[in-house]
Amino acid sequence: MRPYTITGSILLFTIVGLTGCTSIPGESGAEQVETIDALVERTLVDLYKQEPKTKDQIANSVGYVIASTTITKVPIVGVGSGYGVAIYTKTGEKTYLKMARFDVGGGWGARSLRPVLIFQDDTKFRKFIDGVWEAQAGAEAAAKVGESGAAGGGGTSGVGDKGYAVHFITDAGVSATATAGIIRVKPIKLKE
């Protein structure tokens, strides 16, 4: 094997090992619900503080998704995983989610993000929570500001004709990336 191939393989396995498969913390279903409820409450407080207009967007939405994700990226490749919940606005019905992400592109860093997706289109919301592979491309820059911060360079997007808006709350880490990636979202059941 060539030296650069070995180095690339080692980096990839290191990233996968560091990121792993994130599951919802908690020894029981009740503890996992507490973890998700705390995530939702903390994220909404931070989101409404940073972007007050989102309170009305969520109140008038079909549903919204709040997640906790970690992303590790070295030049060329990056991986991430996380968990979250999709909430139907009118009924409060919850669908718990597991997420995996793979990126290819320039940049490096490690960070935790709390993405918030606000859906105005019911069909897109249902497709998302039923498990969607989504290809995406773009540039991101994120930096911690105090205890949390907003991601820039595509960190917030308006609803427009997409039928949803995306907002990111950063928890830790600094990174800059230009990537093309795939996100896998899968509904899961909590522990018994």
XYZ file of C-alpha atoms in Angstrom:
192
model
C 0.000 0.000 0.000
C 1.183 3.504 -0.722
C 1.956 5.760 2.281
C -0.792 8.273 1.453
C -3.344 5.452 1.137
C -2.370 4.109 4.565
C -2.544 7.595 6.070
C -5.963 8.192 4.509
C -7.241 4.862 5.820
C -5.963 5.598 9.320
C -7.615 9.032 9.289
C -10.923 7.572 8.114
C -10.944 4.862 10.793
C -9.975 7.428 13.431
C -12.888 9.652 12.445
C -15.331 6.743 12.475
C -14.000 5.640 15.851
C -14.283 9.113 17.347
C -17.786 9.703 16.063
C -19.264 6.233 16.445
C -22.976 5.627 16.333
C -24.694 8.098 18.583
C -27.742 6.847 20.407
C -30.087 8.715 22.721
C -28.480 8.795 26.180
C -30.398 7.000 28.905
C -30.712 3.531 30.425
C -34.479 3.371 29.907
C -37.099 4.826 27.601
C -38.148 7.245 30.361
C -34.564 8.532 30.724
C -34.267 8.900 26.953
C -37.501 10.955 26.885
C -36.034 13.204 29.615
C -32.867 13.656 27.543
C -34.864 14.609 24.420
C -37.209 16.921 26.358
C -34.191 18.737 27.864
C -32.608 19.023 24.393
C -35.808 20.500 22.940
C -36.257 22.971 25.802
C -32.623 24.148 25.774
C -32.529 24.432 21.983
C -35.782 26.405 21.726
C -34.612 28.841 24.433
C -31.332 29.424 22.545
C -33.062 29.640 19.149
C -35.723 32.129 20.294
C -33.038 34.240 21.985
C -30.886 34.363 18.823
C -33.719 34.547 16.288
C -37.007 35.708 17.887
C -38.988 35.347 14.624
C -38.566 31.564 14.794
C -41.077 31.373 17.663
C -43.884 32.344 15.255
C -42.436 30.135 12.509
C -42.620 27.091 14.795
C -46.091 27.993 16.111
C -47.394 28.190 12.525
C -45.480 25.173 11.195
C -46.668 21.681 10.281
C -43.875 20.328 12.461
C -40.267 20.750 13.426
C -37.167 18.675 14.097
C -34.603 19.311 16.818
C -31.432 17.237 16.965
C -28.069 16.929 18.633
C -25.247 16.004 16.266
C -21.481 15.722 16.403
C -19.287 16.135 13.345
C -15.594 15.306 13.008
C -13.811 16.373 9.834
C -10.258 16.107 8.621
C -9.200 17.229 5.166
C -11.149 15.350 2.503
C -13.564 13.310 4.711
C -15.867 13.854 7.659
C -18.434 11.847 9.571
C -21.108 12.683 12.054
C -23.943 11.156 13.971
C -26.708 12.230 16.265
C -30.203 11.840 17.578
C -33.299 13.987 17.691
C -37.036 14.262 17.589
C -39.639 15.355 15.064
C -42.679 17.032 16.613
C -46.041 17.598 14.921
C -46.951 21.133 15.975
C -50.736 20.689 16.348
C -50.767 17.323 18.137
C -47.400 17.293 19.879
C -46.848 13.749 18.540
C -43.148 12.840 18.599
C -41.051 10.629 16.342
C -37.566 9.874 17.653
C -34.733 9.916 15.116
C -31.188 8.660 14.598
C -28.911 10.465 12.134
C -25.688 9.675 10.304
C -23.694 11.989 8.056
C -20.797 11.511 5.633
C -19.026 14.472 3.987
C -16.409 14.775 1.280
C -14.581 18.074 0.794
C -12.049 20.508 2.149
C -11.788 21.649 5.737
C -11.299 20.215 9.183
C -12.585 20.448 12.745
C -14.864 18.922 15.337
C -18.080 20.418 16.596
C -21.442 19.769 18.115
C -24.516 21.204 16.451
C -28.156 21.391 17.341
C -29.956 21.714 14.010
C -33.560 22.908 13.975
C -35.659 22.260 10.874
C -39.026 24.034 10.688
C -41.419 22.549 8.123
C -44.267 24.358 6.383
C -44.842 21.514 3.887
C -46.541 18.419 5.372
C -45.335 16.053 2.629
C -41.695 17.076 3.091
C -42.035 16.764 6.878
C -43.451 13.232 6.628
C -40.812 12.165 4.089
C -38.064 13.498 6.341
C -39.190 11.610 9.445
C -39.915 8.427 7.497
C -36.209 8.201 6.646
C -34.641 10.235 3.884
C -31.240 10.153 2.220
C -30.501 13.776 1.451
C -27.583 14.874 -0.678
C -26.406 18.358 0.112
C -23.632 20.668 -0.859
C -22.530 23.933 0.626
C -20.114 25.862 2.746
C -20.311 26.247 6.502
C -18.353 28.193 9.060
C -19.099 27.791 12.744
C -17.558 29.181 15.885
C -18.538 28.993 19.527
C -19.828 32.241 20.941
C -20.145 32.096 24.734
C -22.042 28.918 25.601
C -23.666 28.608 22.195
C -23.592 30.304 18.848
C -25.208 30.393 15.469
C -23.544 28.804 12.493
C -22.805 31.102 9.595
C -22.436 30.670 5.867
C -25.636 28.750 5.357
C -26.370 28.236 9.058
C -29.824 29.690 8.635
C -31.973 29.452 5.594
C -35.410 30.844 4.913
C -38.380 28.702 3.982
C -38.734 29.924 0.413
C -39.929 27.240 -1.988
C -38.183 24.419 -0.081
C -41.067 24.064 2.383
C -38.745 24.232 5.407
C -36.168 26.426 7.140
C -32.938 25.264 8.756
C -31.205 26.836 11.766
C -28.039 25.652 13.571
C -27.088 26.229 17.197
C -23.417 25.405 17.882
C -22.366 23.954 21.231
C -18.621 23.560 20.942
C -15.773 23.521 18.547
C -14.641 25.554 15.617
C -14.549 24.441 12.030
C -14.715 25.612 8.467
C -15.800 23.308 5.684
C -16.786 23.196 2.062
C -18.478 19.866 1.539
C -20.773 17.639 -0.412
C -22.417 15.102 1.809
C -25.135 12.617 2.535
C -27.363 12.623 5.600
C -29.303 9.544 6.661
C -32.274 10.016 8.976
C -34.014 6.994 10.466
C -36.939 6.755 12.901
C -36.101 4.702 16.022
C -37.892 3.280 19.048
C -36.806 4.141 22.551
C -35.591 1.495 24.983
C -38.245 -0.574 26.719
